[in-house]
Amino acid sequence: MSLYHETADILSAAPPTAGGNLKTRIFGKKDLKSPQQQVYALALETCKWSSVLEEVIDNSELLRHERKLSPLLALLLVHDFLVSKKGIGLPSTHGLRLSIERHKARLNAEFTRARLRRKAGSVEALREQITAEFLGEAAGYPRWVRVNALKTTIEEQLATTFADFARVLSVGEVIAAPGKSLHVDDHIPSLLAISPSFEITKTEAYTSGAVILQDKASCFPAYLLDPCSEDGDVIDSCAAPGNKTTHLAAIVHSRTPENEQCSQTVYACEKDARRARTLEKMVKVAGAKEITRISFGQDFLRVDPNAELFANVGCLLLDPSCSGSGIVGRDEMPTIHLPEVPGTSTSKKPPANPGRKRKREDPDAVKEATQPTIVDDDGKETLVSSEAELKARLEALSSFQLTLLLHAFKFPAARKITYSTCSVHAEENEQVVLKALQSDLARKRGWRVLPRDRQVRGLREWPVRGSAGASDGDAEVAEACIRSYKDDGRGVMGFFVAAFVRDVPSKFEDGDGPYVRDGDGRIVRDVSGMPTLKPEYRAGASTGVNADNRVEQGGGAGDVEDDDVDSDSAGDASSGSGSSDAGEGEWNGFAD
C-alpha cells in the first residue's frame, strides 16, 4: 500500500475507531509500511491546505475526469503536486501520479485563482495566510524556542537562523506583527518568542538540535531548580519526551568551566519504554548524551533513594503526569475540507472527519465542547461526564503526584526539588504542595518551600503567583508558587511550579559531600563513571534499585498528561521499537 493510501486510511478513520489526535493515530499505528514521520507530515500539511485544495479540485473537475480517485486521495496527491517541493512521491509512470499530472495545466490555473481570491501576492504569502488560519487557538500564542546551550549561543542564533527577524519589545507584538518577528524573553535565559506562522521545524538549527521548541512555562522547572556544580547530580523523575531533561543538561553544561569535563550527571527516569525511546532521540539530538544517563522503562517510584549510585543526587525535577488542563490547542484532530464527488447532492456534505469544528447553535456540540477533559500521555482526550467524576480523577492524580514528591524527599543528599504540572487545578498544585509540607517526612528531613525572594531572578520577577485560597490562606506558600494561565496575554500555557529546599545534612557540611574529590575539587569516578564514596559512607550504602518499594500509585496512571508530549522537538520520535533494555549498555542504564 502506498504512502498516499495509508495516509488516506488514517484520515478517513472514524474518531471512535481511531481515537486520539492525529499524532496519536499515526505513531500509535505499528503496521504502517510507510515511515510514520512521512505519513504525519503529509496528513498534517494536507489538512492545513485542504480549504484551498478543495476549491482547486472542485473547480478543475478533477474527480469527474478521474473516477478512480477518492476525494481524500485527490487531496493528498494534489497537495504534493502543487505545494510540496519534491512533488508527488511516486514513479513517473505510476497510475496515481499520471491521474494528477495529465491535468496539471488546469490544476495550476485554479491554484493561481484560489491564491488571488485570497489576495495573496505569492505562494509564500498564501502559505503564511493558510498557516495562520490553521493554527486556530495557537495563533494567539508565539512559538517559544529555547536556544540549546549544549550546541550554540543565543548570539549565534540571532546572527544566523533569526538574522532576518525583526526584534520587538513584547510577546504581543510577536503575535500581532506581520512577517517574521521575535522577542528575547525577559524571564528565561536563551529563550525566544517567534512568529507562530514561521516553520522553525524546517530550519537546520532545529533539525540539528541547536534550537528546541519548548513552551516558556515548560522552561520554568529546570530554571527554578538552578542546579549548581556544588549541588551534585540531578534526577529528572518523569523525563520523556526530554525537553526538561535536555534543559537541565544545558544548564549543568553551561556552569562547567571551559576545558573541564562536567562532573555532574543527569539521571533520566521514564517508566514507559516506548516514551523512553522518544527521550533517547531527544537527548541525542540535543547533544546531552555525555551528561545524561537514561534507564529505559525505569519507574522513579522503584528507584532506591539510598542506592550508592544516587548518593550524590542533590537536585530532583518532578513533572509528573497530570490532567493536562493547561495545555493550549493540542488535543484536536485537524479539520479537513473534502472536494465533492460528482453526481452527489449539490448541497455540500460535511467533511468525513470535521475535527472539532462545530456549529454554535448545536446545543449538544456546545455541551461537549465545554465539558472538562482529561488527556493522557499520548494526547488522547477523555470527556469527563460530571463534576463528581472530575473530582474523583483529580483526587487519584493528586494522590499519585504526592506519592512521587514524598519519594523525592527521601534522597539523602537532596537539597533542591521542583514540582510542576501543566494543570490549572488547585488539587494538583497548591494542595499537593501543602500536603507535602505538612507530611512527617518533610518535617523530619527539614524540607520547606523555596520563598519568592530566594528564587532565581527571572522567576522571582514573574508576576503570576499561586492562589492564596488554594493555599489555605498561607500567603507565603502562595507567593512561593508560580503559575501561568493560557489566554492571559502572556503567550504561555497553563502551568504550575513550586520549589522545595532544605539545609544540607550535617554529615555533608565539610562541603565535599560523600565523595572523594581530586585536587581541583572534582568528584573522582571509577571506570564505569560512578562517583567514588568516601570510606565512612560506604558502609550500609545500598546498591541498585529497591524492588520492594511498595507505593500506592493511585489510579492516576490512566488519566494523565505531560505538557511535553506534543512537543515538535520530540513527538515524532515516538515510533521507536525494540526491547526496552536495548539501549541500556549504550546509556549505562540503571533500571530495576
Coordinates of C-alpha atoms in Angstrom, one line a residue:
M1 CA 0.0 0.0 0.0
S2 CA 1.4 3.4 -1.0
L3 CA 2.1 6.4 1.3
Y4 CA -1.0 8.0 -0.1
H5 CA -3.3 5.1 0.5
E6 CA -2.1 4.7 4.1
T7 CA -2.5 8.4 4.8
A8 CA -6.0 8.4 3.3
D9 CA -7.0 5.4 5.5
I10 CA -5.8 7.2 8.7
L11 CA -7.6 10.5 7.8
S12 CA -10.8 8.6 6.9
A13 CA -11.0 6.6 10.1
A14 CA -13.9 7.5 12.3
P15 CA -12.9 9.0 15.6
P16 CA -14.4 6.2 17.8
T17 CA -12.4 3.7 15.8
A18 CA -9.1 5.7 15.6
G19 CA -9.2 7.7 18.8
G20 CA -6.8 10.4 19.9
N21 CA -5.3 13.2 17.9
L22 CA -3.6 12.9 14.5
K23 CA -0.2 12.2 16.0
T24 CA -1.6 9.5 18.3
R25 CA -3.4 7.8 15.4
I26 CA -0.2 7.7 13.2
F27 CA 2.5 7.0 15.8
G28 CA 0.3 4.5 17.6
K29 CA -0.2 2.5 14.4
K30 CA 2.5 -0.1 14.3
D31 CA 1.6 -1.8 10.9
L32 CA 2.4 1.2 8.7
K33 CA 4.7 0.3 5.8
S34 CA 5.5 4.0 5.1
P35 CA 7.7 6.0 7.5
Q36 CA 5.5 7.4 10.3
Q37 CA 7.0 10.8 10.2
Q38 CA 6.4 11.0 6.4
V39 CA 2.7 10.0 6.9
Y40 CA 2.3 12.5 9.7
A41 CA 3.8 15.4 7.6
L42 CA 1.7 14.6 4.6
A43 CA -1.5 14.3 6.6
L44 CA -0.9 17.4 8.6
E45 CA 0.1 19.6 5.7
T46 CA -2.8 18.3 3.5
C47 CA -5.3 19.2 6.3
K48 CA -3.7 22.6 6.6
W49 CA -4.1 23.3 2.8
S50 CA -7.4 21.5 2.3
S51 CA -9.6 24.6 2.1
V52 CA -7.6 25.8 -0.9
L53 CA -7.1 22.3 -2.4
E54 CA -10.8 21.6 -2.2
E55 CA -11.5 24.7 -4.4
V56 CA -8.8 23.7 -6.9
I57 CA -10.1 20.1 -7.2
D58 CA -13.8 21.1 -7.5
N59 CA -13.2 23.9 -10.0
S60 CA -10.9 21.8 -12.1
E61 CA -13.4 19.0 -12.2
L62 CA -10.6 16.5 -11.4
L63 CA -12.9 13.9 -9.8
R64 CA -15.3 14.0 -12.8
H65 CA -12.4 13.0 -15.1
E66 CA -10.6 10.7 -12.7
R67 CA -13.3 8.4 -11.4
K68 CA -10.9 6.1 -9.6
L69 CA -9.7 8.8 -7.3
S70 CA -11.4 9.2 -3.9
P71 CA -11.7 12.8 -2.5
L72 CA -9.0 12.1 0.1
L73 CA -6.6 10.6 -2.3
A74 CA -7.1 13.5 -4.6
L75 CA -6.4 16.0 -1.8
L76 CA -3.2 14.2 -0.8
L77 CA -1.9 13.9 -4.4
V78 CA -2.8 17.4 -5.4
H79 CA -1.1 18.8 -2.2
D80 CA 2.2 17.2 -3.2
F81 CA 1.8 18.2 -6.8
L82 CA 1.1 21.9 -6.1
V83 CA 2.7 22.6 -2.7
S84 CA 5.4 20.1 -1.9
K85 CA 8.9 21.0 -3.2
K86 CA 9.6 17.3 -4.0
G87 CA 6.3 16.8 -5.9
I88 CA 4.4 13.6 -5.9
G89 CA 6.4 10.8 -4.3
L90 CA 5.7 8.1 -6.9
P91 CA 7.4 6.9 -10.1
S92 CA 6.6 9.0 -13.2
T93 CA 4.7 6.1 -14.8
H94 CA 2.6 5.3 -11.7
G95 CA -1.1 5.5 -12.3
L96 CA -1.9 7.8 -9.3
R97 CA 0.8 10.3 -10.4
L98 CA -0.4 10.2 -14.0
S99 CA -4.0 10.8 -12.9
I100 CA -2.9 14.2 -11.5
E101 CA -0.2 15.3 -13.9
R102 CA -2.4 14.9 -17.0
H103 CA -4.5 17.8 -15.6
K104 CA -1.5 19.9 -14.5
A105 CA -2.4 23.0 -16.6
R106 CA -6.0 23.2 -15.2
L107 CA -4.8 22.5 -11.6
N108 CA -2.1 25.2 -11.7
A109 CA -4.5 27.7 -13.2
E110 CA -7.1 27.0 -10.5
F111 CA -4.5 27.2 -7.8
T112 CA -3.4 30.6 -9.0
R113 CA -7.1 31.8 -9.0
A114 CA -7.5 30.5 -5.4
R115 CA -4.4 32.4 -4.4
L116 CA -5.6 35.6 -6.0
R117 CA -9.1 35.3 -4.4
R118 CA -7.3 35.4 -1.1
K119 CA -5.3 38.4 -2.1
A120 CA -2.0 36.7 -1.6
G121 CA 0.7 38.1 -3.9
S122 CA 2.8 34.9 -3.9
V123 CA 2.6 31.3 -2.9
E124 CA 4.8 32.1 0.1
A125 CA 2.3 34.8 1.2
L126 CA -0.5 32.3 0.7
R127 CA 1.4 29.8 2.8
E128 CA 1.7 32.3 5.7
Q129 CA -2.0 33.0 5.5
I130 CA -3.0 29.4 5.4
T131 CA -0.7 28.6 8.4
A132 CA -2.2 31.4 10.5
E133 CA -5.7 30.2 9.8
F134 CA -4.8 26.6 10.5
L135 CA -3.2 27.4 13.9
G136 CA -6.5 28.4 15.3
E137 CA -6.2 28.9 19.1
A138 CA -2.5 28.5 18.8
A139 CA -2.3 31.5 16.5
G140 CA -2.8 33.7 19.6
Y141 CA 0.5 32.4 21.0
P142 CA 4.1 32.7 19.8
R143 CA 6.3 29.8 19.1
W144 CA 8.7 29.5 22.0
V145 CA 12.2 28.5 21.0
R146 CA 14.9 27.6 23.6
V147 CA 18.4 28.1 22.3
N148 CA 20.3 25.0 23.3
A149 CA 23.5 25.9 25.2
L150 CA 24.9 22.5 24.6
K151 CA 25.3 23.3 20.9
T152 CA 25.1 27.1 20.3
T153 CA 24.6 30.5 21.8
I154 CA 21.7 32.9 21.6
E155 CA 24.1 35.4 19.9
E156 CA 25.0 32.9 17.2
Q157 CA 21.3 32.1 16.5
L158 CA 20.3 35.7 16.3
A159 CA 23.0 36.2 13.8
T160 CA 22.1 33.2 11.7
T161 CA 18.8 31.4 12.0
F162 CA 16.9 34.6 13.0
A163 CA 19.0 37.1 11.2
D164 CA 16.1 38.4 9.1
F165 CA 13.7 38.6 12.0
A166 CA 12.6 42.0 13.3
R167 CA 13.2 42.4 17.1
V168 CA 10.2 43.6 19.0
L169 CA 9.7 44.6 22.6
S170 CA 6.8 42.3 23.7
V171 CA 5.2 38.9 23.1
G172 CA 2.0 40.7 22.0
E173 CA 3.9 42.4 19.1
V174 CA 5.3 39.0 18.0
I175 CA 1.7 37.7 17.7
A176 CA 0.3 40.8 16.0
A177 CA 3.2 41.8 13.7
P178 CA 3.1 40.5 10.1
G179 CA 6.0 38.7 8.7
K180 CA 8.9 37.4 10.9
S181 CA 9.5 38.9 14.3
L182 CA 11.0 37.8 17.6
H183 CA 11.2 38.8 21.2
V184 CA 14.1 37.9 23.6
D185 CA 12.4 36.7 26.7
D186 CA 12.7 38.7 29.9
H187 CA 12.5 35.9 32.4
I188 CA 14.1 32.7 31.0
P189 CA 17.7 32.9 29.6
S190 CA 18.2 31.8 26.0
L191 CA 14.5 31.8 25.2
L192 CA 12.9 33.4 22.2
A193 CA 9.3 34.1 21.2
I194 CA 9.0 34.0 17.4
S195 CA 6.1 34.4 15.0
P196 CA 3.7 31.5 15.2
S197 CA 3.5 31.0 11.4
F198 CA 7.2 30.6 11.0
E199 CA 8.1 27.0 10.1
I200 CA 11.1 26.6 12.5
T201 CA 11.0 22.8 12.1
K202 CA 12.3 23.2 8.6
T203 CA 15.5 25.0 9.6
E204 CA 18.9 23.5 10.1
A205 CA 19.1 24.8 13.6
Y206 CA 16.0 22.8 14.6
T207 CA 17.0 19.6 12.9
S208 CA 20.5 19.7 14.4
G209 CA 19.2 20.3 17.9
A210 CA 20.7 23.8 18.2
V211 CA 17.2 25.2 19.0
I212 CA 14.4 23.3 20.7
L213 CA 10.7 24.1 20.6
Q214 CA 9.6 24.4 24.3
D215 CA 6.8 26.4 25.8
K216 CA 8.1 29.2 28.1
A217 CA 6.2 27.8 31.1
S218 CA 7.8 24.3 30.4
C219 CA 11.2 26.0 30.9
F220 CA 10.3 27.1 34.5
P221 CA 11.1 23.9 36.4
A222 CA 14.7 23.4 35.3
Y223 CA 15.5 27.2 35.6
L224 CA 13.9 27.3 39.0
L225 CA 15.8 24.2 40.1
D226 CA 19.0 26.0 39.3
P227 CA 21.4 23.0 39.6
C228 CA 24.9 24.3 40.5
S229 CA 28.1 22.3 40.5
E230 CA 28.0 22.1 44.3
D231 CA 24.6 20.6 44.2
G232 CA 25.8 17.3 42.8
D233 CA 23.9 15.1 40.4
V234 CA 20.4 15.7 39.1
I235 CA 17.3 13.4 38.6
D236 CA 14.5 14.0 36.1
S237 CA 11.9 11.7 37.5
C238 CA 9.4 11.6 34.6
A239 CA 11.7 12.5 31.8
A240 CA 10.0 11.8 28.4
P241 CA 9.9 13.3 25.9
G242 CA 13.0 15.1 27.1
N243 CA 12.7 18.9 26.9
K244 CA 13.2 19.4 30.6
T245 CA 15.9 16.7 30.7
T246 CA 17.9 18.5 28.0
H247 CA 17.3 21.9 29.6
L248 CA 18.8 20.5 32.8
A249 CA 21.8 19.2 30.9
A250 CA 22.2 22.6 29.2
I251 CA 22.2 24.4 32.5
V252 CA 24.7 21.9 34.0
H253 CA 26.9 22.2 31.0
S254 CA 26.9 26.0 31.0
R255 CA 28.2 26.0 34.5
T256 CA 31.1 23.7 33.8
P257 CA 34.4 25.7 33.4
E258 CA 35.8 25.7 29.9
N259 CA 38.2 22.8 29.1
E260 CA 36.9 20.9 32.1
Q261 CA 34.9 17.7 32.0
C262 CA 31.4 18.0 33.5
S263 CA 31.4 16.2 36.9
Q264 CA 27.6 16.1 37.2
T265 CA 25.2 13.5 35.8
V266 CA 21.6 14.0 34.9
Y267 CA 19.7 10.7 35.6
A268 CA 16.6 10.4 33.4
C269 CA 13.8 8.1 34.6
E270 CA 10.9 7.1 32.2
K271 CA 8.8 4.1 33.1
D272 CA 7.1 3.8 29.7
A273 CA 9.6 2.0 27.5
R274 CA 8.1 3.5 24.3
R275 CA 8.3 7.0 25.5
A276 CA 11.8 6.4 26.7
R277 CA 12.8 5.9 23.1
T278 CA 11.4 9.4 22.4
L279 CA 13.6 10.6 25.3
E280 CA 16.6 8.8 23.9
K281 CA 16.3 10.5 20.5
M282 CA 15.7 13.9 22.1
V283 CA 18.8 13.6 24.3
K284 CA 21.0 12.5 21.3
V285 CA 19.8 15.3 19.0
A286 CA 20.3 17.9 21.8
G287 CA 23.9 16.8 22.4
A288 CA 23.2 15.9 26.0
K289 CA 24.3 12.2 25.9
E290 CA 27.6 12.8 27.7
I291 CA 25.8 14.3 30.7
T292 CA 22.7 12.1 30.7
R293 CA 22.1 8.6 31.9
I294 CA 18.8 7.0 30.7
S295 CA 17.2 3.9 32.1
F296 CA 14.5 2.6 29.8
G297 CA 11.3 1.6 31.5
Q298 CA 12.5 2.8 34.9
D299 CA 9.7 3.8 37.3
F300 CA 11.0 6.6 39.6
L301 CA 9.0 5.2 42.5
R302 CA 11.1 2.0 42.3
V303 CA 14.4 3.8 42.5
D304 CA 16.0 3.3 45.9
P305 CA 17.0 6.7 47.3
N306 CA 19.7 5.1 49.4
A307 CA 21.4 3.4 46.4
E308 CA 25.1 4.2 46.1
L309 CA 24.5 5.4 42.5
F310 CA 22.3 8.3 43.7
A311 CA 24.2 9.2 46.9
N312 CA 25.3 12.5 45.3
V313 CA 21.9 13.5 43.9
G314 CA 21.3 17.0 45.2
C315 CA 18.6 18.1 42.8
L316 CA 15.4 16.5 41.6
L317 CA 12.9 17.7 39.0
L318 CA 9.4 16.3 39.2
D319 CA 7.0 16.9 36.4
P320 CA 4.5 14.0 36.8
S321 CA 1.6 13.0 34.7
C322 CA -1.4 15.3 35.3
S323 CA -4.8 16.3 33.9
G324 CA -3.3 18.4 31.2
S325 CA -5.9 21.2 31.8
G326 CA -3.4 23.9 31.0
I327 CA -2.4 22.8 27.5
V328 CA -3.1 25.0 24.6
G329 CA -4.7 23.6 21.4
R330 CA -3.1 20.2 21.4
D331 CA -5.8 17.6 21.6
E332 CA -7.7 18.3 18.4
M333 CA -8.0 16.4 15.1
P334 CA -7.4 18.9 12.4
T335 CA -10.4 19.9 10.1
I336 CA -10.2 18.6 6.6
H337 CA -12.2 20.0 3.7
L338 CA -13.1 17.4 1.1
P339 CA -14.0 18.1 -2.5
E340 CA -17.4 17.0 -3.9
V341 CA -17.8 13.7 -5.6
P342 CA -19.5 14.2 -9.0
G343 CA -23.1 13.1 -9.0
T344 CA -23.8 13.7 -5.3
S345 CA -26.2 16.2 -3.9
T346 CA -25.4 19.8 -4.8
S347 CA -25.6 20.7 -1.1
K348 CA -22.2 20.4 0.4
K349 CA -21.6 17.3 2.6
P350 CA -19.8 17.7 5.8
P351 CA -16.2 16.6 5.9
A352 CA -15.6 13.0 6.7
N353 CA -13.7 14.0 9.8
P354 CA -14.6 17.5 10.8
G355 CA -12.2 17.6 13.7
R356 CA -13.7 19.6 16.5
K357 CA -15.3 22.3 14.3
R358 CA -18.9 22.6 15.5
K359 CA -21.8 24.8 14.8
R360 CA -22.5 27.3 17.6
E361 CA -26.3 26.7 17.6
D362 CA -25.9 22.9 18.2
P363 CA -26.6 22.6 22.0
D364 CA -25.1 19.1 22.1
A365 CA -22.0 20.3 20.5
V366 CA -21.7 23.3 22.8
K367 CA -22.2 21.0 25.8
E368 CA -19.5 18.6 24.6
A369 CA -17.1 21.5 23.8
T370 CA -17.4 22.9 27.3
Q371 CA -17.1 19.5 29.1
P372 CA -13.9 19.1 31.1
T373 CA -11.4 16.7 29.7
I374 CA -8.5 14.6 30.9
V375 CA -5.7 14.0 28.4
D376 CA -3.4 11.0 28.6
D377 CA 0.3 10.9 27.8
D378 CA -0.3 10.2 24.2
G379 CA -2.7 13.1 23.7
K380 CA -5.9 11.1 23.7
E381 CA -8.6 13.1 25.5
T382 CA -11.4 11.7 27.6
L383 CA -14.5 13.7 28.3
V384 CA -15.5 13.9 32.0
S385 CA -19.2 13.4 32.3
S386 CA -19.7 15.2 35.6
E387 CA -18.1 17.3 38.3
A388 CA -18.1 14.3 40.6
E389 CA -16.1 12.3 38.1
L390 CA -13.7 15.1 37.6
K391 CA -13.2 15.4 41.3
A392 CA -12.5 11.7 41.6
R393 CA -10.0 11.7 38.8
L394 CA -8.2 14.7 40.3
E395 CA -8.1 13.0 43.7
A396 CA -6.4 9.9 42.1
L397 CA -3.9 12.1 40.2
S398 CA -3.0 14.2 43.2
S399 CA -2.5 11.1 45.3
F400 CA -0.1 9.8 42.8
Q401 CA 1.7 13.2 42.5
L402 CA 2.1 13.5 46.3
T403 CA 3.5 10.0 46.5
L404 CA 6.1 10.9 43.9
L405 CA 7.0 14.1 45.7
L406 CA 7.4 12.3 49.1
H407 CA 9.6 9.7 47.4
A408 CA 11.9 12.5 46.2
F409 CA 12.1 13.9 49.8
K410 CA 13.9 10.6 50.7
F411 CA 17.1 11.1 48.8
P412 CA 19.7 11.7 51.4
A413 CA 21.8 14.3 49.7
A414 CA 18.9 16.1 48.1
R415 CA 18.7 19.8 48.8
K416 CA 16.5 21.2 45.9
I417 CA 13.3 19.8 44.3
T418 CA 11.0 21.4 41.8
Y419 CA 7.4 20.1 41.4
S420 CA 5.4 21.1 38.4
T421 CA 2.3 20.3 36.4
C422 CA 0.6 21.5 33.2
S423 CA -2.7 21.7 35.1
V424 CA -4.7 24.6 36.4
H425 CA -6.5 22.7 39.1
A426 CA -5.6 23.5 42.7
E427 CA -5.9 19.9 43.7
E428 CA -2.9 19.0 41.6
N429 CA -0.9 22.2 42.5
E430 CA -1.1 24.2 45.7
Q431 CA -2.9 21.4 47.6
V432 CA -0.1 18.9 46.7
V433 CA 2.5 21.4 47.9
L434 CA 0.6 21.9 51.2
K435 CA 0.2 18.2 51.9
A436 CA 3.9 17.6 51.2
L437 CA 4.9 20.4 53.5
Q438 CA 2.6 19.0 56.3
S439 CA 4.0 15.5 56.0
D440 CA 6.0 13.9 58.7
L441 CA 8.7 13.2 56.1
A442 CA 9.1 16.9 55.3
R443 CA 9.3 17.9 58.9
K444 CA 11.8 15.1 59.7
R445 CA 14.1 16.0 56.9
G446 CA 13.7 19.7 57.0
W447 CA 12.0 20.3 53.7
R448 CA 10.4 23.7 53.2
V449 CA 9.1 25.7 50.2
L450 CA 11.6 28.0 48.5
P451 CA 10.3 31.5 49.2
R452 CA 9.9 34.0 46.3
D453 CA 12.7 36.3 47.5
R454 CA 15.2 33.4 47.2
Q455 CA 14.2 32.2 43.7
V456 CA 16.3 32.9 40.6
R457 CA 15.8 36.4 39.3
G458 CA 13.6 35.7 36.3
L459 CA 11.1 33.7 38.3
R460 CA 11.3 35.9 41.3
E461 CA 10.1 38.7 38.9
W462 CA 7.4 36.6 37.2
P463 CA 4.2 38.3 38.3
V464 CA 1.7 35.4 38.4
R465 CA 1.8 33.6 41.7
G466 CA -0.2 30.9 43.4
S467 CA -3.7 31.2 44.8
A468 CA -3.9 32.2 48.5
G469 CA -7.3 30.5 48.7
A470 CA -5.9 27.3 47.2
S471 CA -3.0 27.5 49.7
D472 CA -5.5 27.5 52.6
G473 CA -4.7 31.2 53.3
D474 CA -1.0 30.7 53.6
A475 CA 0.3 33.8 51.8
E476 CA 4.0 32.7 52.0
V477 CA 3.2 29.4 50.2
A478 CA 1.0 31.2 47.6
E479 CA 3.8 33.7 46.8
A480 CA 6.3 30.9 46.6
C481 CA 4.2 29.1 44.0
I482 CA 4.5 30.1 40.4
R483 CA 1.5 29.9 38.0
S484 CA 0.7 30.8 34.4
Y485 CA -2.6 30.9 32.6
K486 CA -3.5 30.5 29.0
D487 CA -5.4 33.3 27.4
D488 CA -4.0 36.0 29.8
G489 CA -1.9 37.7 27.1
R490 CA 1.5 36.4 28.2
G491 CA 1.6 33.8 25.4
V492 CA 2.1 30.7 27.6
M493 CA 0.1 27.7 28.5
G494 CA -1.5 27.0 31.9
F495 CA 1.3 25.8 34.3
F496 CA 2.3 25.5 37.9
V497 CA 5.7 25.0 39.6
A498 CA 7.0 25.3 43.2
A499 CA 10.4 24.5 44.6
F500 CA 11.4 22.8 47.9
V501 CA 14.7 23.3 49.7
R502 CA 16.4 22.1 52.8
D503 CA 19.7 22.7 54.6
V504 CA 22.4 20.2 53.7
P505 CA 22.5 17.4 56.3
S506 CA 25.3 17.8 58.8
K507 CA 27.4 14.9 57.6
F508 CA 27.9 16.8 54.3
E509 CA 28.9 20.1 55.9
D510 CA 32.5 19.6 55.0
G511 CA 31.5 20.9 51.6
D512 CA 32.7 17.9 49.7
G513 CA 29.7 15.7 50.2
P514 CA 30.1 11.9 50.4
Y515 CA 32.5 11.6 47.5
V516 CA 36.2 11.6 47.1
R517 CA 37.4 14.7 45.2
D518 CA 40.7 15.5 43.4
G519 CA 42.9 18.5 44.0
D520 CA 40.7 20.7 41.8
G521 CA 37.5 19.8 43.8
R522 CA 36.1 17.5 41.1
I523 CA 34.4 14.2 42.0
V524 CA 36.6 11.1 41.4
R525 CA 34.7 8.5 39.4
D526 CA 35.6 4.9 38.7
V527 CA 35.9 3.3 35.2
S528 CA 32.2 2.9 34.9
G529 CA 31.5 6.5 35.6
M530 CA 30.3 6.0 39.2
P531 CA 31.4 8.5 41.9
T532 CA 33.8 7.1 44.5
L533 CA 32.4 7.2 48.0
K534 CA 34.5 8.2 51.0
P535 CA 35.2 5.2 53.3
E536 CA 32.9 6.5 56.0
Y537 CA 30.0 6.5 53.6
R538 CA 30.5 3.0 52.1
A539 CA 29.1 1.1 55.0
G540 CA 25.4 0.5 54.6
A541 CA 25.2 2.1 51.2
S542 CA 22.7 0.3 49.0
T543 CA 23.4 -0.8 45.5
G544 CA 20.8 -1.0 42.8
V545 CA 17.1 -0.3 42.9
N546 CA 14.6 -1.1 45.6
A547 CA 12.4 -4.0 44.4
D548 CA 10.3 -4.0 47.5
N549 CA 9.3 -0.3 47.3
R550 CA 5.6 -0.6 48.0
V551 CA 4.0 2.6 46.9
E552 CA 0.3 3.2 46.2
Q553 CA 0.3 4.7 42.8
G554 CA -3.4 5.6 42.9
G555 CA -5.5 5.5 39.8
G556 CA -3.8 8.4 38.1
A557 CA -1.8 6.5 35.5
G558 CA -4.7 6.3 33.1
D559 CA -5.9 9.9 33.3
V560 CA -2.8 11.8 32.7
E561 CA -1.0 14.4 30.7
D562 CA 2.6 15.6 30.1
D563 CA 3.0 19.1 28.7
D564 CA 5.8 18.0 26.5
V565 CA 4.0 15.1 24.8
D566 CA 3.1 17.0 21.8
S567 CA 6.4 18.9 21.6
D568 CA 7.5 19.2 18.0
S569 CA 11.1 18.6 19.2
A570 CA 10.4 15.0 20.1
G571 CA 6.9 13.9 19.4
D572 CA 7.7 12.3 16.1
A573 CA 10.3 10.1 17.7
S574 CA 7.7 8.0 19.5
S575 CA 7.7 5.3 16.9
G576 CA 10.8 3.7 18.3
S577 CA 10.6 -0.1 18.6
G578 CA 12.6 -2.8 20.1
S579 CA 13.0 -4.2 23.6
S580 CA 13.0 -1.8 26.5
D581 CA 16.6 -2.6 27.5
A582 CA 18.1 -2.5 24.0
G583 CA 19.9 0.8 24.8
E584 CA 20.9 0.0 28.4
G585 CA 24.6 -0.7 27.5
E586 CA 24.9 2.5 25.4
W587 CA 23.3 4.6 28.1
N588 CA 24.7 2.9 31.2
G589 CA 21.2 2.4 32.4
F590 CA 20.1 1.9 36.0
A591 CA 16.8 0.0 35.6
D592 CA 15.5 -2.2 38.4

